[in-house]
Amino acid sequence: MAVIVVIVILYNRNTGSSGAVAEQEEPEIDGDSISTFLTANPEFDIAAFNIKVRSAFLQIQAAWSAQNLSPIRQFISDGMYQRFATQFHMMGLLKQHNHIDQVQITRLKPVSARRDGPFEVIDVYVEAFMHDAFVCELDHSLDTEGNDAFVEYWSFIRKCGMGNSDCDIFSNTNCPSCGAALPKDMGELCKCPYCQVMVNSGEFDWVLAEITQQGDYGLCSSVAPLVSPQLPASIAELTPECPDFSTQLAEDKASNAFMQIMTSLATRNPASVRRFVSDEVFARISAMITEQQIIFNRIYLNESVLLDVSRVGAKHRLAIGMSSSRQRVELLDQKHIDPIDDREILSGHVLMMERDANAVPDKGSL
């Protein structure tokens, strides 16, 4: 059994950050980690990998603009799916559209690689440009439009030992296990209806597990200073009892949970998160529901960072630091909006995730 507890809001502050950068610099490359990865994976084709990353980037921009995750579901993690789905839900309530065009990738380069439990992870520097028009039919004062040059770091994950797999879930819409045509709408659970495998498990191909803005990556992270100095040793202690443990996977689960909690607050429906929160947290979330319907005009999860792991009695416990940017409005009825925040508010949170020490890992789940 796993439960999630929101412990504390670390900070709330205004932010004018949009993710845009005026001048790009050369990305810092962890050459040692890349070399170690290539030594362990001598058949890895970096050119073919870059093509997949480029394809994922362009497909995701199109999916965002269309507010339709079906074409990209098979190569994004559950946490990434929930990030997008939550924002689409808010945009639907506020009758918003975000039209993106003139998309160009100006630079793309793997900058870091690491072994993470049963997975391998590669971080990719992506520098891009696009024209971005955000329209709110209920209140055009919330509209924005302009050209946006930006840098993001995209983290891709796959199971170890795959070598140079010929599988390509970025362009193929058939199940990588049984070959059957995948349904157009796979929803929250990315499972083949015929052979029951999790298509986005990382067992067949790389899967996008995180997008980090340039201002939150590496040493720029606002959450990283909270990481316990004992974290590597604590993970080493945990691993023999928890062989499926992966930092990236834990952070992805926390992202998924956090965005679902935010959706439950905006829709005033705490029952939607009941299956994965404790009784205490369910009561706390229920108490946060107001008579006002507070919708997020913007809601972005900037970071999800593992801070600490421990064993408490018969449970394994993880502390995950979260940083999010949100701008709230009140939905007065189906036609009127009353702004609450005049700009995005940057908030910090810590989620505690627990699982029984003898729990059976979810086979094939990412």
Coordinates of C-alpha atoms in Angstrom, one line a residue:
M1 CA 0.0 0.0 0.0
A2 CA 1.3 3.5 -0.8
V3 CA 0.1 6.8 0.8
I4 CA 1.0 10.3 0.1
V5 CA 1.1 13.1 2.6
V6 CA 1.5 16.8 1.9
I7 CA 3.6 18.0 4.9
V8 CA 4.3 21.6 4.4
I9 CA 4.3 24.6 2.1
L10 CA 7.9 25.8 2.1
Y11 CA 7.4 29.1 0.4
N12 CA 5.0 31.3 -1.7
R13 CA 6.4 34.1 -3.7
N14 CA 5.6 36.1 -6.9
T15 CA 7.5 35.2 -9.9
G16 CA 7.8 36.9 -13.3
S17 CA 9.6 34.0 -14.8
S18 CA 8.2 32.7 -18.1
G19 CA 10.9 30.2 -19.0
A20 CA 12.2 32.5 -21.8
V21 CA 15.8 33.4 -21.9
A22 CA 17.4 36.3 -23.6
E23 CA 20.8 34.8 -24.4
Q24 CA 21.6 31.1 -24.6
E25 CA 24.9 29.7 -23.3
E26 CA 26.7 26.5 -24.1
P27 CA 25.2 23.6 -22.1
E28 CA 27.3 22.1 -19.4
I29 CA 28.0 18.5 -20.3
D30 CA 28.8 15.8 -17.8
G31 CA 31.3 14.0 -20.0
D32 CA 32.2 11.4 -17.5
S33 CA 28.6 10.2 -17.1
I34 CA 28.1 10.1 -20.8
S35 CA 31.3 8.1 -21.3
T36 CA 30.3 5.6 -18.5
F37 CA 26.9 5.2 -20.2
L38 CA 28.4 4.6 -23.6
T39 CA 30.9 2.1 -22.2
A40 CA 28.0 0.1 -20.6
N41 CA 25.9 0.5 -23.8
P42 CA 28.4 0.1 -26.8
E43 CA 25.6 -0.4 -29.3
F44 CA 23.8 2.8 -28.3
D45 CA 23.1 5.0 -31.4
I46 CA 23.2 8.6 -30.2
A47 CA 22.0 9.9 -33.6
A48 CA 19.0 7.6 -33.6
F49 CA 18.3 8.7 -30.0
N50 CA 18.4 12.4 -30.9
I51 CA 15.9 11.7 -33.7
K52 CA 13.5 10.2 -31.1
V53 CA 14.0 13.2 -28.9
R54 CA 13.3 15.6 -31.7
S55 CA 10.2 13.7 -32.7
A56 CA 9.0 13.7 -29.1
F57 CA 9.5 17.4 -28.8
L58 CA 7.6 18.3 -32.0
Q59 CA 4.8 15.8 -31.3
I60 CA 4.3 17.1 -27.8
Q61 CA 4.1 20.7 -29.0
A62 CA 1.4 19.7 -31.4
A63 CA -0.4 17.7 -28.7
W64 CA -0.3 20.6 -26.4
S65 CA -1.7 23.0 -29.0
A66 CA -4.5 20.5 -29.7
Q67 CA -5.1 19.6 -26.0
N68 CA -5.0 16.0 -27.1
L69 CA -2.6 13.5 -25.4
S70 CA -3.6 10.5 -27.4
P71 CA -0.8 10.7 -30.1
I72 CA 2.0 11.0 -27.4
R73 CA 0.6 8.8 -24.6
Q74 CA 2.8 5.8 -25.4
F75 CA 6.1 7.6 -24.9
I76 CA 5.4 9.8 -21.8
S77 CA 5.4 8.6 -18.2
D78 CA 2.3 8.7 -16.0
G79 CA 3.7 11.7 -14.2
M80 CA 4.2 13.6 -17.4
Y81 CA 0.7 12.6 -18.6
Q82 CA -0.8 14.0 -15.4
R83 CA 1.1 17.3 -15.7
F84 CA -0.4 17.8 -19.2
A85 CA -3.9 16.4 -18.3
T86 CA -4.2 18.7 -15.3
Q87 CA -3.3 21.8 -17.3
F88 CA -5.8 20.8 -20.1
H89 CA -8.5 20.3 -17.5
M90 CA -7.9 23.8 -16.2
M91 CA -7.8 25.2 -19.7
G92 CA -11.1 23.5 -20.5
L93 CA -12.8 25.0 -17.4
L94 CA -11.6 28.5 -18.4
K95 CA -12.2 28.0 -22.2
Q96 CA -8.6 28.5 -23.0
H97 CA -6.5 27.6 -26.1
N98 CA -2.8 27.8 -26.6
H99 CA -1.9 27.9 -30.3
I100 CA 1.7 27.1 -31.0
D101 CA 3.4 27.5 -34.4
Q102 CA 6.8 28.3 -36.0
V103 CA 8.3 25.6 -33.7
Q104 CA 12.1 25.2 -34.3
I105 CA 14.7 23.2 -32.3
T106 CA 17.9 25.3 -32.5
R107 CA 20.0 23.0 -30.4
L108 CA 19.7 19.5 -28.9
K109 CA 22.3 17.6 -27.0
P110 CA 22.5 14.8 -24.3
V111 CA 24.3 16.3 -21.4
S112 CA 24.1 13.7 -18.6
A113 CA 23.4 10.0 -18.1
R114 CA 23.0 7.9 -15.1
R115 CA 22.1 4.4 -13.8
D116 CA 19.0 4.7 -11.5
G117 CA 18.1 1.4 -10.0
P118 CA 16.7 -0.8 -12.7
F119 CA 16.6 2.1 -15.1
E120 CA 18.9 4.3 -17.2
V121 CA 18.2 8.0 -17.5
I122 CA 19.5 10.5 -20.1
D123 CA 19.1 14.3 -19.7
V124 CA 18.9 16.2 -22.9
Y125 CA 19.5 19.9 -23.4
V126 CA 16.8 21.3 -25.7
E127 CA 17.0 24.9 -27.0
A128 CA 14.0 25.9 -29.1
F129 CA 11.9 28.8 -30.5
M130 CA 8.2 29.1 -31.1
H131 CA 5.4 31.6 -31.5
D132 CA 3.0 31.2 -28.6
A133 CA -0.6 32.6 -28.5
F134 CA -2.6 31.9 -25.3
V135 CA -6.3 32.9 -25.5
C136 CA -9.0 32.8 -22.8
E137 CA -12.5 33.1 -24.2
L138 CA -13.9 34.0 -20.7
D139 CA -11.6 36.9 -20.0
H140 CA -9.3 38.2 -22.7
S141 CA -7.3 40.2 -20.2
L142 CA -5.6 36.8 -19.5
D143 CA -4.5 36.5 -23.2
T144 CA -0.8 36.5 -24.0
E145 CA 1.1 36.3 -27.3
G146 CA 4.6 36.4 -28.4
N147 CA 7.8 34.8 -29.6
D148 CA 9.5 32.6 -27.1
A149 CA 13.1 31.4 -27.1
F150 CA 13.8 29.0 -24.3
V151 CA 15.9 26.1 -22.9
E152 CA 14.5 23.0 -21.2
Y153 CA 16.1 19.8 -20.0
W154 CA 14.2 16.6 -21.0
S155 CA 14.8 13.4 -19.1
F156 CA 14.3 10.1 -20.8
I157 CA 14.2 6.8 -18.9
R158 CA 14.4 3.1 -20.0
K159 CA 15.1 -0.3 -18.4
C160 CA 18.7 -1.3 -18.2
G161 CA 20.2 -3.8 -20.5
M162 CA 18.2 -3.0 -23.6
G163 CA 21.2 -2.3 -25.8
N164 CA 20.3 -0.9 -29.2
S165 CA 16.7 -1.9 -29.3
D166 CA 15.0 -1.7 -32.7
C167 CA 11.7 -0.8 -31.0
D168 CA 10.4 2.7 -31.7
I169 CA 7.3 3.8 -29.7
F170 CA 7.7 7.4 -31.0
S171 CA 6.5 6.7 -34.5
N172 CA 4.8 3.2 -34.2
T173 CA 1.2 3.1 -32.9
N174 CA 1.2 -0.7 -32.5
C175 CA 1.9 -2.5 -29.2
P176 CA 5.7 -3.1 -28.9
S177 CA 4.9 -6.5 -27.3
C178 CA 2.1 -8.2 -29.3
G179 CA 2.0 -5.9 -32.4
A180 CA -1.8 -5.1 -32.0
A181 CA -3.0 -1.6 -32.9
L182 CA -3.1 0.5 -29.8
P183 CA -6.4 2.3 -29.0
K184 CA -6.4 6.0 -29.9
D185 CA -7.2 7.0 -26.3
M186 CA -5.2 5.1 -23.7
G187 CA -6.0 7.5 -20.9
E188 CA -4.3 7.3 -17.5
L189 CA -3.3 3.7 -17.8
C190 CA -1.0 3.2 -20.8
K191 CA -1.8 -0.6 -21.1
C192 CA -2.2 -2.7 -24.2
P193 CA -5.8 -4.0 -24.1
Y194 CA -4.7 -7.3 -25.8
C195 CA -1.6 -8.5 -24.0
Q196 CA -1.9 -6.2 -20.9
V197 CA 1.7 -4.9 -21.0
M198 CA 2.4 -1.3 -20.0
V199 CA 3.6 0.3 -23.2
N200 CA 5.4 3.2 -21.5
S201 CA 7.1 1.0 -18.9
G202 CA 10.6 1.7 -20.3
E203 CA 10.9 -2.0 -21.2
F204 CA 10.6 -1.3 -24.9
D205 CA 12.0 2.1 -25.6
W206 CA 12.9 5.4 -24.1
V207 CA 10.1 7.3 -22.3
L208 CA 9.9 11.0 -21.4
A209 CA 9.8 11.2 -17.6
E210 CA 10.5 14.9 -16.9
I211 CA 10.8 18.4 -18.4
T212 CA 12.8 20.8 -16.3
Q213 CA 13.2 24.5 -17.1
Q214 CA 16.6 26.0 -17.4
G215 CA 16.2 28.0 -14.2
D216 CA 15.4 24.9 -12.2
Y217 CA 18.0 22.5 -13.5
G218 CA 21.1 21.3 -11.7
L219 CA 22.7 23.9 -9.5
C220 CA 19.9 26.4 -10.3
S221 CA 17.4 24.2 -8.5
S222 CA 15.5 25.8 -5.6
V223 CA 14.7 22.4 -4.1
A224 CA 18.1 20.6 -4.4
P225 CA 19.6 22.4 -1.3
L226 CA 17.1 20.5 0.8
V227 CA 18.4 17.1 -0.3
S228 CA 19.7 15.1 2.7
P229 CA 23.5 14.7 2.7
Q230 CA 22.8 11.1 3.7
L231 CA 20.6 10.4 0.6
P232 CA 23.1 8.2 -1.3
A233 CA 23.8 6.1 1.7
S234 CA 20.1 5.8 2.6
I235 CA 19.3 4.7 -1.0
A236 CA 22.1 2.0 -0.7
E237 CA 20.5 0.8 2.5
L238 CA 17.0 0.7 1.0
T239 CA 17.8 -1.0 -2.3
P240 CA 18.3 -4.6 -1.0
E241 CA 14.7 -4.5 0.4
C242 CA 13.4 -2.5 -2.5
P243 CA 15.1 -3.7 -5.8
D244 CA 12.6 -1.8 -7.9
F245 CA 13.5 1.6 -6.4
S246 CA 14.4 4.4 -8.8
T247 CA 14.8 8.0 -7.9
Q248 CA 13.3 9.1 -11.3
L249 CA 10.4 6.8 -10.8
A250 CA 9.7 8.0 -7.3
E251 CA 9.8 11.6 -8.5
D252 CA 7.4 10.7 -11.3
K253 CA 4.9 9.2 -8.9
A254 CA 5.1 12.3 -6.7
S255 CA 4.5 14.5 -9.8
N256 CA 1.5 12.4 -10.7
A257 CA 0.1 12.6 -7.2
F258 CA 0.7 16.3 -6.8
M259 CA -1.1 17.3 -10.0
Q260 CA -4.1 15.1 -9.2
I261 CA -4.3 16.8 -5.8
M262 CA -4.3 20.2 -7.5
T263 CA -7.0 19.0 -9.8
S264 CA -9.1 17.7 -6.9
L265 CA -8.9 21.2 -5.3
A266 CA -9.9 23.0 -8.5
T267 CA -12.8 20.7 -9.2
R268 CA -13.8 20.5 -5.5
N269 CA -13.7 16.7 -5.7
P270 CA -11.4 15.2 -3.1
A271 CA -12.8 11.7 -3.8
S272 CA -10.7 11.6 -7.0
V273 CA -7.5 11.2 -4.9
R274 CA -8.9 9.0 -2.2
R275 CA -7.3 5.8 -3.6
F276 CA -3.7 7.0 -2.9
V277 CA -3.9 9.2 0.2
S278 CA -4.1 8.4 3.9
D279 CA -7.3 9.1 5.9
E280 CA -5.5 12.1 7.6
V281 CA -4.5 13.6 4.3
F282 CA -7.9 13.0 2.7
A283 CA -9.4 15.0 5.6
R284 CA -6.9 17.8 5.1
I285 CA -7.5 18.0 1.4
S286 CA -11.3 17.9 2.0
A287 CA -10.9 20.8 4.4
M288 CA -9.1 22.9 1.8
I289 CA -12.1 22.8 -0.5
T290 CA -13.9 26.2 -0.6
E291 CA -17.3 27.3 -1.7
Q292 CA -15.5 29.4 -4.3
Q293 CA -14.3 27.5 -7.4
I294 CA -10.7 28.4 -7.6
I295 CA -9.2 27.4 -11.0
F296 CA -5.5 27.6 -12.0
N297 CA -5.1 29.9 -15.0
R298 CA -1.5 28.6 -15.0
I299 CA -0.2 25.6 -13.2
Y300 CA 3.3 24.2 -13.9
L301 CA 5.3 21.7 -11.8
N302 CA 8.8 23.0 -12.1
E303 CA 10.6 20.4 -10.1
S304 CA 10.2 17.1 -8.3
V305 CA 13.3 16.2 -6.3
L306 CA 13.9 13.2 -4.0
L307 CA 15.1 14.7 -0.7
D308 CA 15.4 11.7 1.6
V309 CA 14.5 8.0 2.0
S310 CA 14.1 6.0 5.3
R311 CA 12.5 3.0 6.9
V312 CA 10.0 3.8 9.6
G313 CA 8.7 0.6 11.2
A314 CA 7.4 -1.7 8.5
K315 CA 7.2 1.1 5.9
H316 CA 9.6 2.7 3.4
R317 CA 9.2 6.4 3.4
L318 CA 10.3 8.9 0.7
A319 CA 10.4 12.7 1.0
I320 CA 9.9 14.5 -2.3
G321 CA 10.4 18.2 -2.7
M322 CA 8.1 20.0 -5.2
S323 CA 8.3 23.4 -6.8
S324 CA 5.3 24.7 -8.7
S325 CA 4.1 27.9 -10.4
R326 CA 0.4 28.7 -10.2
Q327 CA -1.9 31.6 -11.0
R328 CA -5.4 31.4 -9.5
V329 CA -8.7 32.8 -10.7
E330 CA -12.2 32.4 -9.3
L331 CA -14.7 31.0 -11.7
L332 CA -17.9 32.9 -10.8
D333 CA -20.1 31.0 -13.3
Q334 CA -19.6 29.6 -16.7
K335 CA -19.0 33.0 -18.2
H336 CA -17.1 35.2 -15.7
I337 CA -13.7 35.1 -14.0
D338 CA -12.4 37.1 -11.1
P339 CA -8.6 37.1 -10.9
I340 CA -7.0 36.2 -7.5
D341 CA -3.3 36.4 -8.4
D342 CA -2.0 39.1 -10.7
R343 CA 0.9 36.9 -11.7
E344 CA 2.3 33.4 -11.2
I345 CA 3.0 32.4 -7.6
L346 CA 6.0 30.1 -6.9
S347 CA 5.3 27.6 -4.2
G348 CA 7.4 24.9 -2.5
H349 CA 6.0 21.7 -1.0
V350 CA 7.2 18.4 0.4
L351 CA 5.2 15.2 -0.2
M352 CA 5.8 12.1 1.9
M353 CA 5.2 8.8 0.2
E354 CA 5.0 5.6 2.1
R355 CA 4.8 1.9 1.0
D356 CA 4.8 -1.3 3.0
A357 CA 8.3 -2.7 3.1
N358 CA 7.0 -6.1 1.9
A359 CA 4.8 -4.6 -0.9
V360 CA 4.9 -6.3 -4.2
P361 CA 6.3 -4.0 -6.9
D362 CA 3.9 -3.0 -9.7
K363 CA 5.2 -5.2 -12.6
G364 CA 5.9 -3.1 -15.7
S365 CA 4.6 0.1 -14.3
L366 CA 6.2 3.5 -14.8

